[in-house]
Short mmCIF file of N, CA, C and O in Angstrom, two decimals:
data_model
loop_
_atom_site.label_atom_id
_atom_site.label_comp_id
_atom_site.label_asym_id
_atom_site.label_seq_id
_atom_site.Cartn_x
_atom_site.Cartn_y
_atom_site.Cartn_z
N MET A 1 0.83 -1.18 0.00
CA MET A 1 0.00 0.00 0.00
C MET A 1 0.88 1.25 0.00
O MET A 1 0.54 2.24 -0.62
N LYS A 2 2.00 1.17 0.73
CA LYS A 2 2.90 2.31 0.80
C LYS A 2 3.50 2.61 -0.57
O LYS A 2 3.63 3.77 -0.95
N LYS A 3 3.84 1.56 -1.32
CA LYS A 3 4.41 1.76 -2.65
C LYS A 3 3.38 2.35 -3.61
O LYS A 3 3.71 3.20 -4.44
N LEU A 4 2.14 1.90 -3.49
CA LEU A 4 1.08 2.42 -4.35
C LEU A 4 0.84 3.90 -4.08
O LEU A 4 0.71 4.70 -5.01
N LEU A 5 0.80 4.27 -2.82
CA LEU A 5 0.61 5.67 -2.46
C LEU A 5 1.79 6.52 -2.92
O LEU A 5 1.61 7.62 -3.45
N GLY A 6 3.00 6.00 -2.75
CA GLY A 6 4.18 6.73 -3.22
C GLY A 6 4.19 6.90 -4.72
O GLY A 6 4.57 7.96 -5.24
N ALA A 7 3.78 5.87 -5.45
CA ALA A 7 3.73 5.96 -6.91
C ALA A 7 2.68 6.98 -7.35
O ALA A 7 2.91 7.75 -8.29
N ALA A 8 1.54 7.01 -6.68
CA ALA A 8 0.49 7.97 -7.02
C ALA A 8 0.95 9.40 -6.75
O ALA A 8 0.72 10.30 -7.57
N ILE A 9 1.62 9.62 -5.64
CA ILE A 9 2.12 10.96 -5.32
C ILE A 9 3.21 11.36 -6.31
O ILE A 9 3.25 12.50 -6.78
N GLY A 10 4.09 10.43 -6.66
CA GLY A 10 5.13 10.73 -7.64
C GLY A 10 4.55 11.06 -9.01
O GLY A 10 5.01 12.00 -9.67
N LEU A 11 3.55 10.33 -9.43
CA LEU A 11 2.90 10.60 -10.71
C LEU A 11 2.19 11.95 -10.69
O LEU A 11 2.25 12.69 -11.67
N LEU A 12 1.57 12.29 -9.59
CA LEU A 12 0.92 13.59 -9.46
C LEU A 12 1.94 14.72 -9.53
O LEU A 12 1.72 15.72 -10.22
N CYS A 13 3.07 14.57 -8.85
CA CYS A 13 4.12 15.59 -8.90
C CYS A 13 4.69 15.74 -10.31
O CYS A 13 4.92 16.86 -10.78
N LEU A 14 4.90 14.63 -10.98
CA LEU A 14 5.41 14.67 -12.35
C LEU A 14 4.42 15.36 -13.29
O LEU A 14 4.81 16.17 -14.13
N THR A 15 3.14 15.08 -13.12
CA THR A 15 2.12 15.71 -13.95
C THR A 15 2.05 17.21 -13.70
O THR A 15 1.98 18.00 -14.65
N LEU A 16 2.09 17.61 -12.44
CA LEU A 16 2.05 19.04 -12.13
C LEU A 16 3.30 19.76 -12.64
O LEU A 16 3.22 20.90 -13.11
N ALA A 17 4.45 19.10 -12.57
CA ALA A 17 5.67 19.70 -13.10
C ALA A 17 5.58 19.87 -14.62
O ALA A 17 5.97 20.91 -15.17
N ALA A 18 5.04 18.87 -15.29
CA ALA A 18 4.88 18.96 -16.75
C ALA A 18 3.92 20.08 -17.12
O ALA A 18 4.17 20.84 -18.07
N LEU A 19 2.82 20.21 -16.39
CA LEU A 19 1.88 21.30 -16.65
C LEU A 19 2.52 22.66 -16.38
O LEU A 19 2.26 23.64 -17.10
N GLY A 20 3.37 22.74 -15.36
CA GLY A 20 4.08 23.99 -15.07
C GLY A 20 5.04 24.37 -16.18
O GLY A 20 5.13 25.55 -16.56
N VAL A 21 5.75 23.39 -16.71
CA VAL A 21 6.67 23.67 -17.82
C VAL A 21 5.90 24.10 -19.06
O VAL A 21 6.29 25.04 -19.76
N LEU A 22 4.78 23.43 -19.34
CA LEU A 22 3.96 23.84 -20.48
C LEU A 22 3.42 25.26 -20.30
O LEU A 22 3.38 26.04 -21.26
N ARG A 23 3.02 25.60 -19.10
CA ARG A 23 2.53 26.95 -18.83
C ARG A 23 3.65 27.97 -19.01
O ARG A 23 3.42 29.07 -19.50
N LEU A 24 4.86 27.61 -18.62
CA LEU A 24 6.02 28.49 -18.78
C LEU A 24 6.26 28.83 -20.25
O LEU A 24 6.59 29.96 -20.59
N TRP A 25 6.06 27.87 -21.12
CA TRP A 25 6.27 28.07 -22.55
C TRP A 25 5.02 28.60 -23.25
O TRP A 25 5.02 28.76 -24.47
N GLY A 26 3.97 28.85 -22.52
CA GLY A 26 2.76 29.44 -23.10
C GLY A 26 1.81 28.44 -23.72
O GLY A 26 0.87 28.84 -24.41
N VAL A 27 2.04 27.17 -23.50
CA VAL A 27 1.14 26.14 -24.03
C VAL A 27 0.06 25.88 -22.98
O VAL A 27 0.36 25.58 -21.83
N SER A 28 -1.19 26.02 -23.40
CA SER A 28 -2.29 25.82 -22.46
C SER A 28 -2.92 24.46 -22.70
O SER A 28 -3.87 24.32 -23.46
N ALA A 29 -2.37 23.42 -22.06
CA ALA A 29 -2.91 22.07 -22.20
C ALA A 29 -4.20 21.93 -21.41
O ALA A 29 -5.15 21.31 -21.86
N VAL A 30 -4.23 22.51 -20.22
CA VAL A 30 -5.40 22.45 -19.35
C VAL A 30 -5.60 23.84 -18.76
O VAL A 30 -4.64 24.48 -18.32
N SER A 31 -6.82 24.29 -18.74
CA SER A 31 -7.08 25.61 -18.15
C SER A 31 -7.06 25.52 -16.63
O SER A 31 -7.22 24.45 -16.05
N SER A 32 -6.88 26.65 -16.01
CA SER A 32 -6.82 26.69 -14.54
C SER A 32 -8.15 26.27 -13.91
O SER A 32 -8.17 25.60 -12.88
N SER A 33 -9.25 26.66 -14.53
CA SER A 33 -10.55 26.32 -13.97
C SER A 33 -10.80 24.81 -14.04
O SER A 33 -11.36 24.22 -13.11
N THR A 34 -10.37 24.18 -15.13
CA THR A 34 -10.53 22.73 -15.24
C THR A 34 -9.67 22.02 -14.21
O THR A 34 -10.12 21.05 -13.58
N LEU A 35 -8.46 22.48 -14.02
CA LEU A 35 -7.56 21.89 -13.03
C LEU A 35 -8.12 22.07 -11.62
O LEU A 35 -8.08 21.14 -10.81
N LEU A 36 -8.69 23.24 -11.34
CA LEU A 36 -9.27 23.49 -10.02
C LEU A 36 -10.50 22.60 -9.79
O LEU A 36 -10.65 22.00 -8.71
N ARG A 37 -11.36 22.49 -10.78
CA ARG A 37 -12.55 21.66 -10.63
C ARG A 37 -12.20 20.19 -10.46
O ARG A 37 -12.80 19.49 -9.65
N SER A 38 -11.21 19.71 -11.20
CA SER A 38 -10.83 18.30 -11.05
C SER A 38 -10.17 18.07 -9.69
O SER A 38 -10.37 17.02 -9.07
N GLY A 39 -9.41 19.02 -9.19
CA GLY A 39 -8.82 18.90 -7.86
C GLY A 39 -9.88 18.88 -6.77
O GLY A 39 -9.80 18.10 -5.82
N LEU A 40 -10.89 19.73 -6.91
CA LEU A 40 -11.99 19.73 -5.94
C LEU A 40 -12.77 18.43 -6.00
O LEU A 40 -13.20 17.90 -4.97
N THR A 41 -12.96 17.89 -7.20
CA THR A 41 -13.65 16.62 -7.33
C THR A 41 -12.89 15.50 -6.63
O THR A 41 -13.48 14.69 -5.90
N LEU A 42 -11.57 15.46 -6.82
CA LEU A 42 -10.76 14.45 -6.14
C LEU A 42 -10.80 14.63 -4.62
O LEU A 42 -10.82 13.66 -3.87
N GLY A 43 -10.81 15.87 -4.17
CA GLY A 43 -10.90 16.14 -2.74
C GLY A 43 -12.22 15.67 -2.14
O GLY A 43 -12.25 15.09 -1.06
N ILE A 44 -13.31 15.90 -2.87
CA ILE A 44 -14.62 15.45 -2.40
C ILE A 44 -14.68 13.93 -2.36
O ILE A 44 -15.19 13.33 -1.41
N LEU A 45 -14.13 13.28 -3.39
CA LEU A 45 -14.10 11.81 -3.40
C LEU A 45 -13.26 11.26 -2.25
O LEU A 45 -13.64 10.28 -1.61
N ALA A 46 -12.13 11.88 -1.96
CA ALA A 46 -11.28 11.42 -0.86
C ALA A 46 -11.98 11.60 0.48
O ALA A 46 -11.93 10.71 1.34
N ALA A 47 -12.64 12.75 0.67
CA ALA A 47 -13.36 12.98 1.93
C ALA A 47 -14.51 12.00 2.10
O ALA A 47 -14.75 11.48 3.19
N THR A 48 -15.21 11.70 1.01
CA THR A 48 -16.30 10.73 1.06
C THR A 48 -15.78 9.34 1.43
O THR A 48 -16.39 8.63 2.23
N LEU A 49 -14.64 8.97 0.85
CA LEU A 49 -14.04 7.68 1.17
C LEU A 49 -13.65 7.59 2.64
O LEU A 49 -13.91 6.57 3.30
N VAL A 50 -13.09 8.65 3.18
CA VAL A 50 -12.71 8.67 4.59
C VAL A 50 -13.95 8.54 5.48
O VAL A 50 -13.96 7.76 6.44
N VAL A 51 -15.01 9.25 5.14
CA VAL A 51 -16.24 9.17 5.92
C VAL A 51 -16.83 7.76 5.87
O VAL A 51 -17.26 7.21 6.89
N LEU A 52 -16.83 7.15 4.68
CA LEU A 52 -17.35 5.79 4.57
C LEU A 52 -16.53 4.78 5.36
O LEU A 52 -17.09 3.86 5.98
N VAL A 53 -15.22 4.93 5.38
CA VAL A 53 -14.37 4.03 6.17
C VAL A 53 -14.64 4.21 7.66
O VAL A 53 -14.74 3.23 8.40
N VAL A 54 -14.78 5.45 8.10
CA VAL A 54 -15.07 5.71 9.51
C VAL A 54 -16.42 5.12 9.89
O VAL A 54 -16.56 4.49 10.95
N ILE A 55 -17.42 5.30 9.05
CA ILE A 55 -18.75 4.74 9.32
C ILE A 55 -18.69 3.22 9.38
O ILE A 55 -19.29 2.59 10.25
N ARG A 56 -17.95 2.61 8.47
CA ARG A 56 -17.86 1.16 8.44
C ARG A 56 -17.26 0.61 9.73
O ARG A 56 -17.77 -0.33 10.32
N PHE A 57 -16.15 1.22 10.18
CA PHE A 57 -15.51 0.70 11.40
C PHE A 57 -16.23 1.13 12.66
O PHE A 57 -16.12 0.47 13.69
N ALA A 58 -16.99 2.22 12.62
CA ALA A 58 -17.71 2.66 13.81
C ALA A 58 -19.00 1.88 14.03
O ALA A 58 -19.36 1.55 15.16
N PHE A 59 -19.70 1.55 12.96
CA PHE A 59 -21.03 0.96 13.11
C PHE A 59 -21.13 -0.49 12.68
O PHE A 59 -22.05 -1.18 13.07
N PHE A 60 -20.23 -0.96 11.83
CA PHE A 60 -20.37 -2.30 11.30
C PHE A 60 -19.23 -3.23 11.70
O PHE A 60 -18.97 -4.22 11.02
N SER A 61 -18.55 -2.94 12.78
CA SER A 61 -17.49 -3.83 13.24
C SER A 61 -18.10 -5.02 13.97
O SER A 61 -19.18 -4.93 14.56
N ASN A 62 -17.40 -6.13 13.96
CA ASN A 62 -17.87 -7.35 14.59
C ASN A 62 -17.04 -7.58 15.86
O ASN A 62 -15.91 -8.07 15.78
N PRO A 63 -17.55 -7.26 17.05
CA PRO A 63 -16.76 -7.40 18.27
C PRO A 63 -16.46 -8.86 18.63
O PRO A 63 -15.51 -9.14 19.35
N VAL A 64 -17.24 -9.80 18.12
CA VAL A 64 -17.02 -11.21 18.41
C VAL A 64 -15.77 -11.72 17.68
O VAL A 64 -15.12 -12.67 18.10
N ALA A 65 -15.40 -11.08 16.59
CA ALA A 65 -14.26 -11.53 15.79
C ALA A 65 -12.93 -11.01 16.34
O ALA A 65 -11.92 -11.06 15.66
N GLY A 66 -12.89 -10.52 17.57
CA GLY A 66 -11.67 -9.97 18.15
C GLY A 66 -10.74 -11.05 18.69
O GLY A 66 -10.77 -12.19 18.26
N TYR A 67 -9.92 -10.67 19.65
CA TYR A 67 -8.96 -11.58 20.25
C TYR A 67 -9.26 -11.75 21.73
O TYR A 67 -9.81 -10.87 22.38
N ASP A 68 -8.87 -12.90 22.27
CA ASP A 68 -9.13 -13.24 23.66
C ASP A 68 -8.05 -12.62 24.53
O ASP A 68 -6.88 -13.01 24.45
N ALA A 69 -8.43 -11.68 25.37
CA ALA A 69 -7.47 -11.01 26.24
C ALA A 69 -7.13 -11.84 27.47
O ALA A 69 -6.20 -11.51 28.22
N GLN A 70 -7.84 -12.93 27.73
CA GLN A 70 -7.64 -13.75 28.91
C GLN A 70 -6.49 -14.74 28.76
O GLN A 70 -6.11 -15.38 29.72
N ARG A 71 -5.93 -14.90 27.58
CA ARG A 71 -4.96 -15.97 27.32
C ARG A 71 -3.51 -15.51 27.32
O ARG A 71 -2.67 -16.13 26.71
N GLY A 72 -3.18 -14.41 27.95
CA GLY A 72 -1.79 -14.00 28.05
C GLY A 72 -1.47 -12.77 27.21
O GLY A 72 -2.36 -12.05 26.77
N ASN A 73 -0.17 -12.56 27.00
CA ASN A 73 0.29 -11.33 26.34
C ASN A 73 0.19 -11.41 24.81
O ASN A 73 0.18 -10.40 24.16
N ARG A 74 0.19 -12.60 24.24
CA ARG A 74 0.13 -12.73 22.79
C ARG A 74 -1.32 -12.75 22.33
O ARG A 74 -2.20 -13.18 23.06
N ALA A 75 -1.55 -12.31 21.14
CA ALA A 75 -2.91 -12.28 20.59
C ALA A 75 -3.33 -13.68 20.17
O ALA A 75 -2.66 -14.33 19.39
N HIS A 76 -4.43 -14.14 20.71
CA HIS A 76 -4.98 -15.44 20.37
C HIS A 76 -6.40 -15.24 19.86
O HIS A 76 -7.20 -14.57 20.51
N PRO A 77 -6.74 -15.84 18.72
CA PRO A 77 -8.11 -15.70 18.22
C PRO A 77 -9.12 -16.33 19.19
O PRO A 77 -8.82 -17.30 19.85
N LYS A 78 -10.28 -15.72 19.27
CA LYS A 78 -11.35 -16.29 20.09
C LYS A 78 -11.86 -17.56 19.44
O LYS A 78 -11.90 -17.68 18.24
N ARG A 79 -12.25 -18.52 20.25
CA ARG A 79 -12.77 -19.79 19.73
C ARG A 79 -14.20 -19.93 20.12
O ARG A 79 -14.71 -19.47 21.02
#
């Protein structure tokens, strides 16, 4: 997961650098408003995903599937 996140961040940085160089040379590949709207869309999707994950673990967790704390210091599955 760490490698996937790092690759996504690296690809995003590379894309933004390429757009910056194109803007420097006067080439308008993407307008600022389109870039802003797509960034806001990604932000809304990320926030929605975080909320859904929090809801899932807050309301739909299975407490029976935990570990038995009575069996010592190591984690032992409940039977």
